[in-house]
Short mmCIF file of C-alpha atoms in Angstrom, two decimals:
data_model
loop_
_atom_site.label_atom_id
_atom_site.label_comp_id
_atom_site.label_asym_id
_atom_site.label_seq_id
_atom_site.Cartn_x
_atom_site.Cartn_y
_atom_site.Cartn_z
CA UNK A 1 -83.47 171.35 -77.79
CA UNK A 2 -81.29 169.56 -75.24
CA UNK A 3 -81.14 165.77 -74.98
CA UNK A 4 -82.84 166.01 -71.60
CA UNK A 5 -85.70 168.11 -72.98
CA UNK A 6 -86.09 165.70 -75.89
CA UNK A 7 -86.32 162.74 -73.52
CA UNK A 8 -88.94 164.55 -71.42
CA UNK A 9 -91.10 165.29 -74.46
CA UNK A 10 -90.81 161.68 -75.58
CA UNK A 11 -91.99 160.45 -72.20
CA UNK A 12 -94.94 162.83 -72.34
CA UNK A 13 -96.00 161.43 -75.72
CA UNK A 14 -95.97 157.91 -74.30
CA UNK A 15 -98.53 159.03 -71.70
CA UNK A 16 -101.16 159.98 -74.29
CA UNK A 17 -102.81 156.56 -73.94
CA UNK A 18 -103.88 157.60 -70.42
CA UNK A 19 -105.79 160.63 -71.72
CA UNK A 20 -109.58 160.84 -71.87
CA UNK A 21 -111.05 163.84 -73.66
CA UNK A 22 -114.61 165.06 -74.27
CA UNK A 23 -115.23 166.82 -77.59
CA UNK A 24 -118.39 168.88 -78.07
CA UNK A 25 -118.97 170.75 -81.31
CA UNK A 26 -120.06 170.80 -84.92
CA UNK A 27 -119.78 167.43 -86.64
CA UNK A 28 -119.23 167.37 -90.39
CA UNK A 29 -118.68 164.82 -93.11
CA UNK A 30 -115.63 165.45 -95.29
CA UNK A 31 -115.83 163.74 -98.66
CA UNK A 32 -112.90 163.64 -101.10
CA UNK A 33 -113.48 162.82 -104.77
CA UNK A 34 -110.24 161.98 -106.60
CA UNK A 35 -109.77 161.65 -110.31
CA UNK A 36 -107.93 162.79 -113.41
CA UNK A 37 -108.49 165.67 -115.81
CA UNK A 38 -107.50 165.24 -119.44
CA UNK A 39 -109.95 167.49 -121.26
CA UNK A 40 -112.26 170.48 -120.99
CA UNK A 41 -116.03 170.17 -121.11
CA UNK A 42 -117.66 171.08 -124.46
CA UNK A 43 -120.60 172.47 -122.46
CA UNK A 44 -118.64 175.10 -120.53
CA UNK A 45 -114.98 176.12 -120.00
CA UNK A 46 -114.53 173.76 -117.05
CA UNK A 47 -112.40 170.64 -116.59
CA UNK A 48 -113.98 167.19 -116.77
CA UNK A 49 -113.01 165.11 -113.74
CA UNK A 50 -112.90 161.38 -114.39
CA UNK A 51 -113.52 159.99 -110.92
CA UNK A 52 -111.25 157.15 -109.77
CA UNK A 53 -112.15 156.91 -106.08
CA UNK A 54 -113.98 158.57 -103.20
CA UNK A 55 -113.06 158.81 -99.51
CA UNK A 56 -115.21 159.99 -96.59
CA UNK A 57 -114.08 160.84 -93.07
CA UNK A 58 -115.30 162.76 -90.03
CA UNK A 59 -114.70 166.49 -90.28
CA UNK A 60 -115.04 169.51 -88.01
CA UNK A 61 -115.28 168.40 -84.39
CA UNK A 62 -115.27 164.84 -85.71
CA UNK A 63 -111.76 165.40 -87.03
CA UNK A 64 -110.65 166.45 -83.54
CA UNK A 65 -111.93 163.07 -82.32
CA UNK A 66 -110.15 161.31 -85.18
CA UNK A 67 -106.90 163.01 -84.19
CA UNK A 68 -107.35 162.07 -80.53
CA UNK A 69 -107.79 158.40 -81.45
CA UNK A 70 -104.69 158.56 -83.66
CA UNK A 71 -102.78 159.83 -80.60
CA UNK A 72 -103.93 156.75 -78.59
CA UNK A 73 -106.22 158.87 -76.37
CA UNK A 74 -109.82 157.94 -75.54
CA UNK A 75 -112.62 160.30 -76.55
CA UNK A 76 -116.26 160.99 -75.87
CA UNK A 77 -118.02 162.92 -78.65
CA UNK A 78 -121.23 164.89 -78.28
CA UNK A 79 -122.73 166.53 -81.36
CA UNK A 80 -125.79 166.74 -83.61
CA UNK A 81 -126.41 165.36 -87.09
CA UNK A 82 -129.36 165.58 -89.42
CA UNK A 83 -131.73 162.78 -90.33
CA UNK A 84 -130.11 162.34 -93.74
CA UNK A 85 -127.61 160.13 -95.57
CA UNK A 86 -124.62 162.29 -94.62
CA UNK A 87 -125.66 162.08 -90.96
CA UNK A 88 -125.98 158.31 -91.20
CA UNK A 89 -122.58 158.00 -92.90
CA UNK A 90 -120.96 160.23 -90.31
CA UNK A 91 -122.50 158.29 -87.43
CA UNK A 92 -121.13 155.06 -88.87
CA UNK A 93 -117.65 156.51 -89.33
CA UNK A 94 -117.48 157.90 -85.79
CA UNK A 95 -118.99 154.80 -84.21
CA UNK A 96 -116.58 152.57 -86.09
CA UNK A 97 -113.54 154.07 -84.37
CA UNK A 98 -112.07 152.36 -81.33
CA UNK A 99 -111.88 154.17 -77.98
CA UNK A 100 -114.73 156.55 -78.92
CA UNK A 101 -117.95 156.96 -76.98
CA UNK A 102 -120.25 158.72 -79.49
CA UNK A 103 -123.36 160.73 -78.63
CA UNK A 104 -124.54 161.99 -82.01
CA UNK A 105 -128.04 163.34 -81.48
CA UNK A 106 -130.35 163.35 -84.50
CA UNK A 107 -132.22 166.53 -85.37
CA UNK A 108 -135.02 165.73 -87.80
CA UNK A 109 -135.11 168.07 -90.76
CA UNK A 110 -131.61 169.38 -90.17
CA UNK A 111 -128.98 169.16 -92.93
CA UNK A 112 -125.76 167.50 -91.84
CA UNK A 113 -122.80 169.61 -92.86
CA UNK A 114 -121.17 167.94 -95.88
CA UNK A 115 -118.03 169.27 -97.55
CA UNK A 116 -117.09 167.63 -100.84
CA UNK A 117 -113.67 168.32 -102.31
CA UNK A 118 -112.84 167.46 -105.93
CA UNK A 119 -109.15 166.76 -106.54
CA UNK A 120 -107.27 165.95 -109.75
CA UNK A 121 -103.58 165.00 -109.94
CA UNK A 122 -103.08 166.41 -106.45
CA UNK A 123 -104.72 169.75 -107.31
CA UNK A 124 -107.82 170.95 -105.46
CA UNK A 125 -110.39 171.91 -108.14
CA UNK A 126 -113.43 172.98 -106.13
CA UNK A 127 -115.22 172.42 -102.83
CA UNK A 128 -118.99 172.04 -102.61
CA UNK A 129 -120.67 172.61 -99.22
CA UNK A 130 -124.09 171.58 -97.97
CA UNK A 131 -124.94 172.78 -94.48
CA UNK A 132 -127.32 174.40 -92.00
CA UNK A 133 -126.09 176.94 -89.43
CA UNK A 134 -129.09 177.73 -87.23
CA UNK A 135 -128.91 177.17 -83.45
CA UNK A 136 -130.39 174.01 -82.00
CA UNK A 137 -133.96 174.03 -80.69
CA UNK A 138 -134.11 174.68 -76.92
CA UNK A 139 -135.09 171.12 -75.93
CA UNK A 140 -132.38 169.52 -78.07
CA UNK A 141 -129.81 171.98 -76.70
CA UNK A 142 -130.83 171.10 -73.14
CA UNK A 143 -130.45 167.40 -73.90
CA UNK A 144 -127.04 167.97 -75.44
CA UNK A 145 -125.90 169.94 -72.38
CA UNK A 146 -127.13 167.23 -70.02
CA UNK A 147 -125.33 164.47 -71.92
CA UNK A 148 -122.15 166.56 -72.26
CA UNK A 149 -122.00 167.31 -68.53
CA UNK A 150 -122.35 163.61 -67.72
CA UNK A 151 -119.53 162.81 -70.16
CA UNK A 152 -117.46 165.68 -68.77
CA UNK A 153 -117.52 164.10 -65.32
CA UNK A 154 -116.07 160.89 -66.77
CA UNK A 155 -113.24 162.58 -68.75
CA UNK A 156 -110.34 164.86 -67.90
CA UNK A 157 -110.37 167.64 -70.49
CA UNK A 158 -113.17 169.10 -72.63
CA UNK A 159 -112.72 170.57 -76.11
CA UNK A 160 -115.33 172.91 -77.57
CA UNK A 161 -114.78 172.72 -81.34
CA UNK A 162 -116.82 175.59 -82.75
CA UNK A 163 -117.36 175.86 -86.50
CA UNK A 164 -120.42 178.12 -86.05
CA UNK A 165 -122.82 175.56 -87.50
CA UNK A 166 -125.28 175.89 -84.61
CA UNK A 167 -124.25 173.34 -81.99
CA UNK A 168 -122.22 175.65 -79.73
CA UNK A 169 -124.62 178.53 -79.21
CA UNK A 170 -123.91 181.14 -76.56
CA UNK A 171 -126.17 179.37 -74.05
CA UNK A 172 -124.62 175.95 -74.71
CA UNK A 173 -121.07 177.28 -74.33
CA UNK A 174 -121.91 179.17 -71.14
CA UNK A 175 -123.57 176.10 -69.60
CA UNK A 176 -120.64 173.81 -70.46
CA UNK A 177 -117.97 176.23 -69.21
CA UNK A 178 -119.89 176.78 -65.96
CA UNK A 179 -120.35 173.03 -65.58
CA UNK A 180 -116.64 172.44 -66.14
CA UNK A 181 -115.75 174.85 -63.35
CA UNK A 182 -118.09 173.06 -60.95
CA UNK A 183 -116.58 169.70 -61.87
CA UNK A 184 -113.01 170.96 -61.73
CA UNK A 185 -112.43 170.24 -65.42
CA UNK A 186 -110.50 172.38 -67.89
CA UNK A 187 -112.01 173.65 -71.14
CA UNK A 188 -110.12 174.17 -74.41
CA UNK A 189 -111.91 176.19 -77.11
CA UNK A 190 -111.17 176.18 -80.83
CA UNK A 191 -113.02 179.42 -81.67
CA UNK A 192 -114.79 180.95 -84.65
CA UNK A 193 -116.40 184.32 -85.32
CA UNK A 194 -115.92 187.82 -83.97
CA UNK A 195 -117.84 187.61 -80.69
CA UNK A 196 -116.03 185.51 -78.12
CA UNK A 197 -118.27 186.35 -75.18
CA UNK A 198 -119.67 182.82 -75.40
CA UNK A 199 -116.21 181.44 -74.50
CA UNK A 200 -115.76 183.58 -71.37
CA UNK A 201 -113.78 181.81 -68.68
CA UNK A 202 -112.29 179.09 -70.91
CA UNK A 203 -108.92 177.76 -69.79
CA UNK A 204 -107.20 177.73 -73.21
CA UNK A 205 -108.36 179.20 -76.53
CA UNK A 206 -106.61 178.18 -79.76
CA UNK A 207 -107.23 180.73 -82.54
CA UNK A 208 -105.25 181.08 -85.71
CA UNK A 209 -103.90 184.49 -86.66
CA UNK A 210 -106.92 185.40 -88.79
CA UNK A 211 -109.37 184.49 -86.01
CA UNK A 212 -107.32 186.53 -83.54
CA UNK A 213 -107.54 189.54 -85.85
CA UNK A 214 -111.31 189.11 -86.32
CA UNK A 215 -111.89 188.97 -82.56
CA UNK A 216 -109.84 192.10 -81.79
CA UNK A 217 -109.57 194.15 -84.97
CA UNK A 218 -105.87 194.56 -84.21
CA UNK A 219 -102.92 194.04 -86.55
CA UNK A 220 -101.48 190.62 -85.74
CA UNK A 221 -98.89 190.20 -88.50
CA UNK A 222 -95.95 190.70 -86.14
CA UNK A 223 -95.02 188.72 -83.06
CA UNK A 224 -95.60 191.78 -80.90
CA UNK A 225 -99.01 192.32 -82.51
CA UNK A 226 -100.06 188.75 -81.72
CA UNK A 227 -99.04 189.18 -78.09
CA UNK A 228 -100.85 192.52 -77.73
CA UNK A 229 -104.08 191.13 -79.24
CA UNK A 230 -103.91 188.01 -77.08
CA UNK A 231 -103.44 190.07 -73.93
CA UNK A 232 -106.55 192.09 -74.78
CA UNK A 233 -108.60 188.90 -75.02
CA UNK A 234 -107.11 187.41 -71.85
CA UNK A 235 -108.27 190.40 -69.87
CA UNK A 236 -111.58 190.95 -71.67
CA UNK A 237 -112.86 187.39 -71.41
CA UNK A 238 -110.90 186.03 -68.42
CA UNK A 239 -109.20 183.27 -70.40
CA UNK A 240 -106.43 181.23 -68.81
CA UNK A 241 -104.25 181.20 -71.95
CA UNK A 242 -104.22 181.66 -75.71
CA UNK A 243 -102.29 179.36 -78.02
CA UNK A 244 -102.14 181.21 -81.35
CA UNK A 245 -101.21 179.32 -84.53
CA UNK A 246 -99.30 181.58 -86.94
CA UNK A 247 -98.83 179.37 -90.03
CA UNK A 248 -95.24 179.54 -91.27
CA UNK A 249 -94.27 181.63 -88.23
CA UNK A 250 -95.05 178.87 -85.74
CA UNK A 251 -97.16 179.26 -82.61
CA UNK A 252 -97.34 181.58 -79.60
CA UNK A 253 -98.49 180.77 -76.07
CA UNK A 254 -99.64 183.77 -74.09
CA UNK A 255 -100.83 183.58 -70.47
CA UNK A 256 -101.23 186.35 -67.87
CA UNK A 257 -97.72 185.57 -66.59
CA UNK A 258 -95.65 184.33 -69.55
CA UNK A 259 -95.10 184.56 -73.30
CA UNK A 260 -93.57 181.73 -75.35
CA UNK A 261 -92.98 181.52 -79.07
CA UNK A 262 -92.48 178.21 -80.88
CA UNK A 263 -90.91 178.21 -84.37
CA UNK A 264 -92.67 176.38 -87.19
CA UNK A 265 -91.79 172.68 -87.34
CA UNK A 266 -92.79 171.82 -90.93
CA UNK A 267 -90.01 171.84 -93.54
CA UNK A 268 -92.50 171.59 -96.41
CA UNK A 269 -96.19 172.50 -96.41
CA UNK A 270 -98.36 170.33 -98.67
CA UNK A 271 -101.84 170.70 -97.14
CA UNK A 272 -103.11 172.73 -94.16
CA UNK A 273 -106.51 170.97 -94.08
CA UNK A 274 -107.39 170.05 -90.51
CA UNK A 275 -104.10 171.26 -89.00
CA UNK A 276 -105.97 173.29 -86.38
CA UNK A 277 -107.89 170.17 -85.32
CA UNK A 278 -104.58 168.33 -84.88
CA UNK A 279 -103.20 171.15 -82.74
CA UNK A 280 -106.19 171.28 -80.40
CA UNK A 281 -106.38 167.47 -80.16
CA UNK A 282 -102.69 167.17 -79.28
CA UNK A 283 -102.94 169.97 -76.74
CA UNK A 284 -105.99 168.30 -75.18
CA UNK A 285 -104.38 164.84 -75.08
CA UNK A 286 -101.24 166.27 -73.50
CA UNK A 287 -103.09 168.26 -70.84
CA UNK A 288 -105.30 165.27 -70.09
CA UNK A 289 -102.09 163.25 -69.60
CA UNK A 290 -100.92 165.87 -67.07
CA UNK A 291 -98.29 167.43 -69.32
CA UNK A 292 -97.46 171.04 -68.29
CA UNK A 293 -99.05 173.66 -70.54
CA UNK A 294 -95.79 174.95 -72.06
CA UNK A 295 -94.69 171.44 -73.05
CA UNK A 296 -98.21 170.54 -74.23
CA UNK A 297 -98.07 173.56 -76.54
CA UNK A 298 -94.68 172.46 -77.84
CA UNK A 299 -96.06 169.00 -78.66
CA UNK A 300 -99.10 170.57 -80.36
CA UNK A 301 -96.74 172.67 -82.48
CA UNK A 302 -94.76 169.59 -83.49
CA UNK A 303 -97.95 167.70 -84.37
CA UNK A 304 -99.22 170.61 -86.45
CA UNK A 305 -95.95 170.65 -88.38
CA UNK A 306 -96.31 166.94 -89.10
CA UNK A 307 -99.81 167.10 -90.61
CA UNK A 308 -99.21 170.07 -92.91
CA UNK A 309 -96.41 168.04 -94.52
CA UNK A 310 -98.92 165.30 -95.39
CA UNK A 311 -101.59 165.19 -98.07
CA UNK A 312 -105.27 165.60 -97.19
CA UNK A 313 -106.86 165.89 -93.77
CA UNK A 314 -104.12 163.92 -92.02
CA UNK A 315 -103.40 163.00 -88.41
CA UNK A 316 -100.27 162.85 -86.27
CA UNK A 317 -99.54 159.65 -84.41
CA UNK A 318 -97.29 159.13 -81.38
CA UNK A 319 -94.66 157.49 -83.60
CA UNK A 320 -94.71 160.55 -85.89
CA UNK A 321 -94.23 162.93 -82.96
CA UNK A 322 -91.47 160.80 -81.42
CA UNK A 323 -89.68 160.70 -84.78
CA UNK A 324 -89.97 164.50 -85.07
CA UNK A 325 -88.62 164.98 -81.54
CA UNK A 326 -85.60 162.75 -82.12
CA UNK A 327 -85.40 162.24 -85.89
CA UNK A 328 -83.52 159.36 -87.43
CA UNK A 329 -80.61 160.30 -89.64
CA UNK A 330 -79.31 158.93 -92.92
CA UNK A 331 -80.82 155.72 -94.21
CA UNK A 332 -82.75 155.11 -90.99
CA UNK A 333 -85.17 157.85 -92.05
CA UNK A 334 -86.54 155.32 -94.52
CA UNK A 335 -87.62 152.92 -91.75
CA UNK A 336 -91.20 153.87 -90.93
CA UNK A 337 -94.38 152.51 -89.37
CA UNK A 338 -97.00 150.85 -91.59
CA UNK A 339 -99.32 153.85 -91.09
CA UNK A 340 -96.56 156.24 -92.17
CA UNK A 341 -95.82 154.07 -95.21
CA UNK A 342 -99.51 154.16 -96.18
CA UNK A 343 -99.62 157.95 -95.89
CA UNK A 344 -96.47 158.36 -97.95
CA UNK A 345 -97.81 155.96 -100.59
CA UNK A 346 -100.95 158.08 -100.87
CA UNK A 347 -98.86 161.22 -101.18
CA UNK A 348 -96.80 159.64 -103.97
CA UNK A 349 -99.91 158.48 -105.84
CA UNK A 350 -101.37 161.98 -105.73
CA UNK A 351 -98.19 163.16 -107.43
CA UNK A 352 -98.66 160.59 -110.16
CA UNK A 353 -96.04 158.08 -108.98
CA UNK A 354 -96.56 154.32 -109.35
CA UNK A 355 -96.06 152.69 -105.92
CA UNK A 356 -94.54 149.20 -105.75
CA UNK A 357 -94.43 146.76 -102.84
CA UNK A 358 -92.48 143.61 -102.09
CA UNK A 359 -91.78 141.73 -98.90
CA UNK A 360 -89.66 139.08 -97.27
CA UNK A 361 -87.58 138.15 -94.22
CA UNK A 362 -84.32 139.42 -95.80
CA UNK A 363 -82.29 137.55 -93.23
CA UNK A 364 -78.65 138.22 -94.20
CA UNK A 365 -78.81 140.43 -97.27
CA UNK A 366 -77.00 138.77 -100.18
CA UNK A 367 -76.46 139.47 -103.94
CA UNK A 368 -79.68 137.61 -104.80
CA UNK A 369 -81.66 140.05 -102.67
CA UNK A 370 -79.92 143.06 -104.16
CA UNK A 371 -80.59 141.78 -107.69
CA UNK A 372 -84.27 141.18 -106.87
CA UNK A 373 -84.79 144.59 -105.26
CA UNK A 374 -83.12 146.43 -108.14
CA UNK A 375 -85.53 144.70 -110.53
CA UNK A 376 -88.46 145.64 -108.29
CA UNK A 377 -87.43 149.29 -108.46
CA UNK A 378 -87.49 149.25 -112.27
CA UNK A 379 -91.16 148.17 -112.15
CA UNK A 380 -92.37 151.21 -110.17
CA UNK A 381 -91.54 154.81 -109.32
CA UNK A 382 -91.38 154.29 -105.55
CA UNK A 383 -90.64 150.98 -103.78
CA UNK A 384 -91.84 150.02 -100.30
CA UNK A 385 -90.40 146.88 -98.73
CA UNK A 386 -92.19 145.03 -95.93
CA UNK A 387 -90.08 142.80 -93.68
CA UNK A 388 -91.21 140.16 -91.22
CA UNK A 389 -90.63 140.95 -87.55
CA UNK A 390 -88.37 138.67 -85.53
CA UNK A 391 -91.36 136.87 -84.02
CA UNK A 392 -92.86 136.35 -87.48
CA UNK A 393 -89.58 134.95 -88.86
CA UNK A 394 -89.32 132.50 -85.95
CA UNK A 395 -92.82 131.23 -86.57
CA UNK A 396 -92.07 130.73 -90.26
CA UNK A 397 -88.49 129.44 -90.18
CA UNK A 398 -87.90 128.03 -86.70
CA UNK A 399 -86.24 129.11 -83.44
CA UNK A 400 -82.75 129.52 -84.92
CA UNK A 401 -83.86 132.33 -87.22
CA UNK A 402 -83.50 135.15 -87.91
CA UNK A 403 -79.74 135.36 -88.00
CA UNK A 404 -80.06 139.14 -87.68
CA UNK A 405 -82.63 141.07 -85.65
CA UNK A 406 -85.37 143.14 -87.26
CA UNK A 407 -83.68 146.47 -86.52
CA UNK A 408 -80.47 145.34 -88.26
CA UNK A 409 -82.35 143.89 -91.23
CA UNK A 410 -84.38 147.08 -91.65
CA UNK A 411 -81.29 149.29 -91.44
CA UNK A 412 -79.39 147.30 -94.05
CA UNK A 413 -82.33 147.36 -96.47
CA UNK A 414 -82.83 151.08 -95.94
CA UNK A 415 -79.25 151.70 -97.06
CA UNK A 416 -80.07 150.46 -100.59
CA UNK A 417 -80.74 153.16 -103.16
CA UNK A 418 -83.37 150.97 -104.83
CA UNK A 419 -85.62 151.13 -101.74
CA UNK A 420 -87.66 154.16 -100.74
CA UNK A 421 -89.30 152.92 -97.51
CA UNK A 422 -88.98 149.93 -95.19
CA UNK A 423 -91.59 148.85 -92.65
CA UNK A 424 -92.01 145.87 -90.34
CA UNK A 425 -95.10 143.68 -90.12
CA UNK A 426 -95.93 141.29 -87.28
CA UNK A 427 -98.22 138.83 -89.06
CA UNK A 428 -97.08 135.73 -90.91
CA UNK A 429 -98.15 137.28 -94.22
CA UNK A 430 -98.14 140.91 -95.40
CA UNK A 431 -101.82 140.90 -96.40
CA UNK A 432 -102.89 143.59 -93.91
CA UNK A 433 -99.89 145.75 -94.80
CA UNK A 434 -100.79 145.43 -98.48
CA UNK A 435 -104.39 146.37 -97.68
CA UNK A 436 -103.12 149.46 -95.83
CA UNK A 437 -100.57 150.63 -98.41
CA UNK A 438 -102.65 149.80 -101.52
CA UNK A 439 -99.68 149.41 -103.90
CA UNK A 440 -100.11 149.88 -107.62
CA UNK A 441 -97.84 146.91 -108.33
CA UNK A 442 -97.11 143.91 -106.09
CA UNK A 443 -93.77 142.25 -106.88
CA UNK A 444 -92.30 138.88 -105.87
CA UNK A 445 -89.53 136.64 -107.17
CA UNK A 446 -89.99 134.30 -110.13
CA UNK A 447 -90.02 131.29 -107.77
CA UNK A 448 -93.65 132.33 -107.11
CA UNK A 449 -96.60 132.17 -109.48
CA UNK A 450 -99.37 134.73 -109.66
CA UNK A 451 -101.63 132.27 -107.79
CA UNK A 452 -99.18 131.87 -104.87
CA UNK A 453 -98.43 135.57 -104.35
CA UNK A 454 -100.12 136.71 -101.12
CA UNK A 455 -102.33 139.73 -101.83
CA UNK A 456 -102.48 139.27 -105.60
CA UNK A 457 -106.28 139.29 -105.84
CA UNK A 458 -106.49 142.20 -103.40
CA UNK A 459 -104.12 144.39 -105.43
CA UNK A 460 -105.89 143.50 -108.67
CA UNK A 461 -109.24 144.41 -107.07
CA UNK A 462 -108.29 148.09 -107.04
CA UNK A 463 -106.70 148.03 -110.48
CA UNK A 464 -103.14 147.16 -109.47
CA UNK A 465 -100.84 144.63 -111.09
CA UNK A 466 -98.78 141.63 -109.97
CA UNK A 467 -95.25 141.24 -111.34
CA UNK A 468 -92.58 138.55 -110.97
CA UNK A 469 -88.87 139.44 -110.91
CA UNK A 470 -86.11 137.13 -112.14
CA UNK A 471 -83.86 135.54 -109.52
CA UNK A 472 -80.07 135.45 -109.49
CA UNK A 473 -79.11 131.75 -109.80
CA UNK A 474 -77.21 130.18 -106.91
CA UNK A 475 -78.04 132.85 -104.38
CA UNK A 476 -80.52 132.29 -101.57
CA UNK A 477 -80.58 132.94 -97.84
CA UNK A 478 -80.41 129.20 -97.08
CA UNK A 479 -77.35 128.75 -99.32
CA UNK A 480 -75.70 131.86 -97.87
CA UNK A 481 -76.20 130.66 -94.30
CA UNK A 482 -74.89 127.20 -95.21
CA UNK A 483 -71.72 128.70 -96.67
CA UNK A 484 -71.18 130.87 -93.59
CA UNK A 485 -71.69 127.94 -91.23
CA UNK A 486 -69.72 125.47 -93.32
#
């Protein structure tokens, strides 16, 4: 990719915060149960999972919304939940997100789709599903269509996220696609099933290779096979374009007038959960921000490559995409956003690593700092260092500090072998960064006590530890600055 093309893509990403997207589809609740397995049950030849924590998040069409919010876009969400605990939990999770206008209609007696995954030491043991897949009653479907059309008029792009759980029946899809044409809005469909008649006239359809095969019956293992199958569907259902995800082979964009293939972006694949939702959300955000289709597809491909390299149902953020477009080299790869640090910490924990955290201004790195950080590294398997931003340092130490800017301080720290990640924080204390990263061990110098370490009680609340590292006598930032100025 040329420098000019890279700059253009970067500018497109910065426009995502202008995007407004309507998502209509099947809402689900994804629950993850993490634990450890050390023995086999005496009752049956199955592992015993000792549960350590549980996480719940929106799934299905709700995960498309979650990805849109992560991209800084605004979203309206129209779906249906049951009158049950899972529906209540899902409503709270969706409603608690910023920049989301939720319309989750309640269908009494319906079972909210709940997918529970049991995971031990990073290995997926089993998934248990609870769901109902019948179409909505006529009156509820009519209400959903009415609300969706109103929301469609107030947004730029509509996504139909179909998991075949009953929300997007043939009549609902037809009404929404017809309504979009009247309003001059584009429709993106993430399809399921063999019969795509319900999606007729959609502007972009985003199947994976298996879904493309199911819809056509054609062999789609080769690039040429994917193109041939896509062209059949373009003609049969009058689609504007197909963006086909092909796993390790990348993605292909096929329209009536052009064919583009995008190579896979991920270097390592850890988890494909939710990658399709990330692709459709990124495509929708880009098109809503008036990015041309070919470039929107390229950004969606990059975003998909980012999330499959993360653990769990992850999201791609603008900073992630910008870093993938123009990656840092050398030590600067260690300088990451707080969100990226939190995701990496989770990935390390799932591999059984003990994650440590320390923080400071680190204004003019000196031997005392190096000694402290080397000790910190011996107390954990992976060390994350938080550093105060320039504004934070000024508030704490006065207008003459810092002696070096935040970018320089971060770069110098990242060059140390003892440090695995560096991230800036804007507040006067790192408490919110600690809450986000959830370190297993919080480390400060021996000039602190356990009672004066910020975040000590928080880390201990989830079973972590607080440790104090010995200082190197005669070395401090104040003394170093005095010597330099004297």
